[in-house]
Coordinates of C-alpha atoms and ligand atoms in Angstrom, one line a residue:
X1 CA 241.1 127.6 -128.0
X2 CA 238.6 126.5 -130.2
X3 CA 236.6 129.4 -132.2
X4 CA 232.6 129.8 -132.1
X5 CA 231.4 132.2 -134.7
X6 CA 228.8 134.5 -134.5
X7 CA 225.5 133.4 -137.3
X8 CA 227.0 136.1 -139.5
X9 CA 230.3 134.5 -139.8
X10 CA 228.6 131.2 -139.7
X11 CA 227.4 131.5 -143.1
X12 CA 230.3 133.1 -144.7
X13 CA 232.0 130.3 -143.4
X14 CA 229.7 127.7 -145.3
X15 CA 230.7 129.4 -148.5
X16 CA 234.4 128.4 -148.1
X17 CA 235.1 125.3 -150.3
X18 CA 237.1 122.3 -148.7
X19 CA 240.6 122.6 -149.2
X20 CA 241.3 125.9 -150.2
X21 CA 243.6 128.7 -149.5
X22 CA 242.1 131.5 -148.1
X23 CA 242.8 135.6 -147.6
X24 CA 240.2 137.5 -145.5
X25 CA 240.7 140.7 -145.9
X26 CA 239.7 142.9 -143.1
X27 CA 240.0 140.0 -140.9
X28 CA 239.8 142.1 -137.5
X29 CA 240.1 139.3 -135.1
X30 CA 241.1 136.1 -137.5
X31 CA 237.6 134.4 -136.7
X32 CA 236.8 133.8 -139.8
X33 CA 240.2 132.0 -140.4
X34 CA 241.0 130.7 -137.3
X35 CA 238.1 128.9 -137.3
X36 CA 238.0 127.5 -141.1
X37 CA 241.4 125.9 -140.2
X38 CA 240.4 124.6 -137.3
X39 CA 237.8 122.9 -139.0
X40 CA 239.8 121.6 -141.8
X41 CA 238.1 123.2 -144.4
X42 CA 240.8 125.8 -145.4
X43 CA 244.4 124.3 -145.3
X44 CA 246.2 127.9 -144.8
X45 CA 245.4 130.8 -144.6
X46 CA 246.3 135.4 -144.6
X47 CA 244.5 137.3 -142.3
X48 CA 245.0 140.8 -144.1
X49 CA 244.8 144.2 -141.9
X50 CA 245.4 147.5 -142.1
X51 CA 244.6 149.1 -139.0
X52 CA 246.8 148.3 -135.9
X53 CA 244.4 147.2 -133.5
X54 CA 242.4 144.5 -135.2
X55 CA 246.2 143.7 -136.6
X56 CA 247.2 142.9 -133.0
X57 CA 244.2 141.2 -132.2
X58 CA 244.4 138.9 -135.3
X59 CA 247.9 138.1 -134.3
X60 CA 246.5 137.3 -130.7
X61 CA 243.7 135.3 -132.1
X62 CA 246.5 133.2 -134.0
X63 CA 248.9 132.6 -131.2
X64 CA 246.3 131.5 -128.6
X65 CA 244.4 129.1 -131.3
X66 CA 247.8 127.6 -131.7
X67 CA 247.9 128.3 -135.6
X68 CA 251.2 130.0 -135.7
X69 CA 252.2 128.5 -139.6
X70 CA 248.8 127.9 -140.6
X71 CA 247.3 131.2 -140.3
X72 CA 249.8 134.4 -141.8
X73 CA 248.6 137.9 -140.0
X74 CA 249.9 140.4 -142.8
X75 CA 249.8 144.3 -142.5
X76 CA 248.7 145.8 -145.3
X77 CA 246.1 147.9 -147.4
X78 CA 243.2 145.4 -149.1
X79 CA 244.9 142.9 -151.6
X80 CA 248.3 144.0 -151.1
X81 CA 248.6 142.0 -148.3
X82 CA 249.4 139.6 -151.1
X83 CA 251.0 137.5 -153.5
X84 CA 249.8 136.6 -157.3
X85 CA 249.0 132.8 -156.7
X86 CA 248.8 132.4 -152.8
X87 CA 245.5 131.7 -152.5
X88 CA 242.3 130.6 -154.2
X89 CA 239.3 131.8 -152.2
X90 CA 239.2 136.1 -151.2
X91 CA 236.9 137.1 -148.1
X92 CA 236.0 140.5 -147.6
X93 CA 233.3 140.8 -145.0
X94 CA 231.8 143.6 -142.6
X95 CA 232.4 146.7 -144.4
X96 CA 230.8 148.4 -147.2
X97 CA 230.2 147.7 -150.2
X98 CA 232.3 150.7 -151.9
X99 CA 234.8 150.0 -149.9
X100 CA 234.7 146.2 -150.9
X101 CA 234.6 147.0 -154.7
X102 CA 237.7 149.8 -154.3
X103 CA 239.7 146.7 -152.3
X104 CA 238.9 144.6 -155.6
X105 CA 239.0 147.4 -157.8
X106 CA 243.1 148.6 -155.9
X107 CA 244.1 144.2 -156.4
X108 CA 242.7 143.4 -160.0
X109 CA 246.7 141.9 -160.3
X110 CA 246.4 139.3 -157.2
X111 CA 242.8 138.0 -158.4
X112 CA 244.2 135.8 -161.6
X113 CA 244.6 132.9 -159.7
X114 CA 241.2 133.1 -157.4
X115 CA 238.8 130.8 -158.4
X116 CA 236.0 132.2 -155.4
X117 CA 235.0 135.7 -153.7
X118 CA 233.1 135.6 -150.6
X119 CA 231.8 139.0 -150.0
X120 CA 229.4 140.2 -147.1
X121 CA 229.1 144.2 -147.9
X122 CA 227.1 145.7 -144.5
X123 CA 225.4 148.4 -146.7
X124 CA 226.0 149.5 -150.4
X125 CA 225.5 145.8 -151.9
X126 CA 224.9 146.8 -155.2
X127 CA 228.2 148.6 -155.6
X128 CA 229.6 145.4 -155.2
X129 CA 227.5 143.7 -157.7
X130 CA 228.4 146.5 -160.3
X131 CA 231.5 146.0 -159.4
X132 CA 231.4 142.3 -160.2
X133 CA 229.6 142.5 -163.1
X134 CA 232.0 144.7 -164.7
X135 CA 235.0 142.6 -164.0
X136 CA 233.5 139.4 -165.4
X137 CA 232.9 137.4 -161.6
X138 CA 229.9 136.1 -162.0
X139 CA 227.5 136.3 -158.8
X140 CA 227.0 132.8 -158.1
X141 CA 224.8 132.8 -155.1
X142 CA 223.3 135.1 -152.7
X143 CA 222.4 134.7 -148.7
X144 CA 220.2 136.7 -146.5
X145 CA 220.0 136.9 -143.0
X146 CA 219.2 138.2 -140.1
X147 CA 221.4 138.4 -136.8
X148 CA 220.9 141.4 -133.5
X149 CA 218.4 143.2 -135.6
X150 CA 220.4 143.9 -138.7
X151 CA 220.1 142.2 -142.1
X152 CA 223.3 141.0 -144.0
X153 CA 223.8 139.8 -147.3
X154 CA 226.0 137.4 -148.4
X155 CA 227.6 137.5 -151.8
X156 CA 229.6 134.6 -153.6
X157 CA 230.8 135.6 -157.2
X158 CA 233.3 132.9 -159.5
X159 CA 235.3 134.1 -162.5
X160 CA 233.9 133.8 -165.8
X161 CA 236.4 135.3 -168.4
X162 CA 237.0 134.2 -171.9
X163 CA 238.5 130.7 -170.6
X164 CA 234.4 129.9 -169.0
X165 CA 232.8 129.8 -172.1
X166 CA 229.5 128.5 -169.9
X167 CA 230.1 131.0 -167.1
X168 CA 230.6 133.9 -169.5
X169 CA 227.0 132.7 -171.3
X170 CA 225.5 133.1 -167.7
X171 CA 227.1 136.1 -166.9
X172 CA 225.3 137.8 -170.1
X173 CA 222.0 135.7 -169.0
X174 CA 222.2 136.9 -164.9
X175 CA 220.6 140.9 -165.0
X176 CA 218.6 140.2 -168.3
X177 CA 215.3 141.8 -168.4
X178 CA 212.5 140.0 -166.3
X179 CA 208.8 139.8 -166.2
X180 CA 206.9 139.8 -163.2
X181 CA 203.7 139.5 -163.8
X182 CA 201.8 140.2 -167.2
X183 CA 202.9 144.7 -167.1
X184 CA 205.9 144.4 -164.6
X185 CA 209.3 144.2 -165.9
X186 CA 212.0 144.1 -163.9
X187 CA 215.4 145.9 -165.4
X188 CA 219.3 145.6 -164.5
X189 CA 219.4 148.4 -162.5
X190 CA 216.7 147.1 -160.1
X191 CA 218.3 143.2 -160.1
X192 CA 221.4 145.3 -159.2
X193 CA 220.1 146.9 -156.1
X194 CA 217.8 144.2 -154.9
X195 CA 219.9 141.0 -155.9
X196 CA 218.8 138.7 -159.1
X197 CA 218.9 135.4 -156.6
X198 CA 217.3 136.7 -153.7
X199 CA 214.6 138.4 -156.1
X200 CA 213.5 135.2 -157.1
X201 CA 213.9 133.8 -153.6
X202 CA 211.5 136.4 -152.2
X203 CA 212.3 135.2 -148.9
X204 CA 210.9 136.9 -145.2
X205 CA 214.3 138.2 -144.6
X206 CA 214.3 140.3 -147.9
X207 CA 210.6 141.5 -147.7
X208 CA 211.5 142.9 -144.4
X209 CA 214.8 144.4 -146.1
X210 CA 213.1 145.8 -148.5
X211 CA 210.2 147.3 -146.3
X212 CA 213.0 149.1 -144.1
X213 CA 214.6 150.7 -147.1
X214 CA 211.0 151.8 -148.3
X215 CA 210.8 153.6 -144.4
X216 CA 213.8 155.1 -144.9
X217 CA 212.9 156.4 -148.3
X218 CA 209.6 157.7 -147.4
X219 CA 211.2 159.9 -145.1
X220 CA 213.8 161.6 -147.2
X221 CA 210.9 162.2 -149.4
X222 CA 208.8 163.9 -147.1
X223 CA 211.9 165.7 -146.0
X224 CA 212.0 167.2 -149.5
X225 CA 208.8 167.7 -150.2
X226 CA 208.7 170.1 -147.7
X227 CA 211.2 172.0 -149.5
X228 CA 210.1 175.0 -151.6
X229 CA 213.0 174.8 -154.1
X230 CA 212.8 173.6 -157.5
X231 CA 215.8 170.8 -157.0
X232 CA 213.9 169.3 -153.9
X233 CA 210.9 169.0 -155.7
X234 CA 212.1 167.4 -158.4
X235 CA 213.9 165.0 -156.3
X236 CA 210.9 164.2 -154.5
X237 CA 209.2 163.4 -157.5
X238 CA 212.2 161.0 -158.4
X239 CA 212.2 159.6 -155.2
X240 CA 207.9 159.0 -155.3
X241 CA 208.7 156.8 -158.6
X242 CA 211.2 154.8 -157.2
X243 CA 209.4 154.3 -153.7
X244 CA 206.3 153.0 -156.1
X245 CA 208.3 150.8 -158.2
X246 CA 209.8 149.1 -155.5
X247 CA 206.3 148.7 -153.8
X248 CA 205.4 146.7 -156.9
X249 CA 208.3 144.9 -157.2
X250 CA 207.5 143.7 -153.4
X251 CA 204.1 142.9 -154.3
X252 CA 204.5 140.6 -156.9
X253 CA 207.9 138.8 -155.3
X254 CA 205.3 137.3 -153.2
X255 CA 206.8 136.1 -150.0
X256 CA 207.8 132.1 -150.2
X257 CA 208.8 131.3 -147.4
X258 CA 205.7 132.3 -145.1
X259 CA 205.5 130.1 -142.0
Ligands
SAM301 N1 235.9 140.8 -141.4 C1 235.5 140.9 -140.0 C2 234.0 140.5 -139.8 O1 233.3 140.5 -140.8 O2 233.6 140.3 -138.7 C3 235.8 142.2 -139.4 C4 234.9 143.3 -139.9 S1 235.4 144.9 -139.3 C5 233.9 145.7 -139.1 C6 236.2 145.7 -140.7 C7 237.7 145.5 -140.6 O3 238.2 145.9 -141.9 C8 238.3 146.4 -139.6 O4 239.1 145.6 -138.7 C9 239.2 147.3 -140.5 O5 240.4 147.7 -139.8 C10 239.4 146.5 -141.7 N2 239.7 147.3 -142.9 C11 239.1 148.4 -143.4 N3 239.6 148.8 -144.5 C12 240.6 147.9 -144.9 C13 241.5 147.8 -146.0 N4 241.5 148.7 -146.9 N5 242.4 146.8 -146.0 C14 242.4 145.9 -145.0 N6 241.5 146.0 -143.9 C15 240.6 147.0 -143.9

């Protein structure tokens, strides 16, 4: 049976590099690994899972393919499914993003000889960028897309400890402060939550991102501000600031890729 993915997996597929081993954590059916080594692109592969059902339907996935010795369906809590030095690519994808950085965060002992992360966090992105950037995995590139009316993004990060002297220089370089436009500045905290690559991309796909979460945040602030306490208030105020600054950011990312 040969595997079709869905666009989603598509592109998380196109991040795999030839020739690697690969875990995907979370793997739920074994799509993403069935069909990478079906393709030829990942020579073997774990499909890690923790819950029975998408266990069992990994397994299933495996058998019909007919990748019984190429693909291992392991039981198992995040990166425990593991050994040290199995594999050299990580894919964690369709979950969020705390619970992406807790499954690094729980398996910091089985990432030493990973030379790739794929991540694709459904919400929360920016916990997983802290969470990179703390651990010194520097976010190499970042997708966008859109697929059945939700947006994903698509996260690839690369180690840069002491031994990358030039990945180390660009980790330092990645959230630095950036103008936009002759007042605008754009800090760490904001690259964090809107992504440093797809900032600078300012691509249809993040605009219309971007103009969801501002909906969303409008809301909770009129919520609030219809609040007579003191803590509402003040969080409305918060909340009218960061609604604003976002608004400018959007305004000068102009849109590049208009048709
Ligand atoms: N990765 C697939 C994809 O992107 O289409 C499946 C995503 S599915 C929504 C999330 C899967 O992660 C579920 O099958 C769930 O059982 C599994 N999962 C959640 N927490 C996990 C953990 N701590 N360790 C391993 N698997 C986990």
């Amino acid at each position: 049976m040969t595997v079709k993915l869905s666009k989603r997996l598509q592109r998380i597929a196109d991040k795999v590099p030839s020739f690697s081993r690969l875990a995907d954590i979370g793997s739920d059916h074994a799509l993403l690994p069935a069909y990478l080594v079906q393709a030829g692109i990942v020579t073997w592969a774990i499909a890690g899972e923790v819950n029975p059902g998408p266990l069992a339907a990994a397994a299933k996935q495996v058998k019909e393919s007919g990748l019984t010795g190429k693909i291992e369906v392991r039981e198992g809590n995040g990166l425990e499914v593991l050994c040290s030095g199995e594999v050299d690519v990580i894919s964690i994808a369709g979950m969020g993003g705390s619970l992406i950085a807790s499954i690094l965060e729980g398996g910091q002992d089985k990432l030493s000889s990973v030379n790739m992360l794929v991540l694709q966090p459904n919400v929360g992105e920016d916990q997983v960028r802290r969470w990179l950037d703390r651990h010194q995995w520097l976010l190499e590139s970042e997708d966008i897309l859109e697929e059945d009316g939700k947006i994903y993004e698509i996260l690839t990060a690369v180690p840069a400890g002491s031994h990358a002297k030039n990945r180390s220089e660009m980790l330092e370089a990645l959230y630095q402060v950036r103008k936009l436009g002759p007042d605008k500045e754009i800090g760490k905290e904001r690259q964090l939550q809107m992504g440093p690559y797809l900032l600078q991309e300012a691509g249809e796909v993040w605009h219309r991102k971007w103009q969801g979460e501002l909906d969303k945040l409008e809301m909770i602030r009129e919520q609030l501000s219809l609040s007579d306490a003191d803590a509402s208030k003040l969080k409305a105020e918060t909340l009218r600031k960061e609604i604003q600054d976002i608004r400018e950011v959007l305004a000068l990312c102009l849109q590049k890729d208009k048709p």
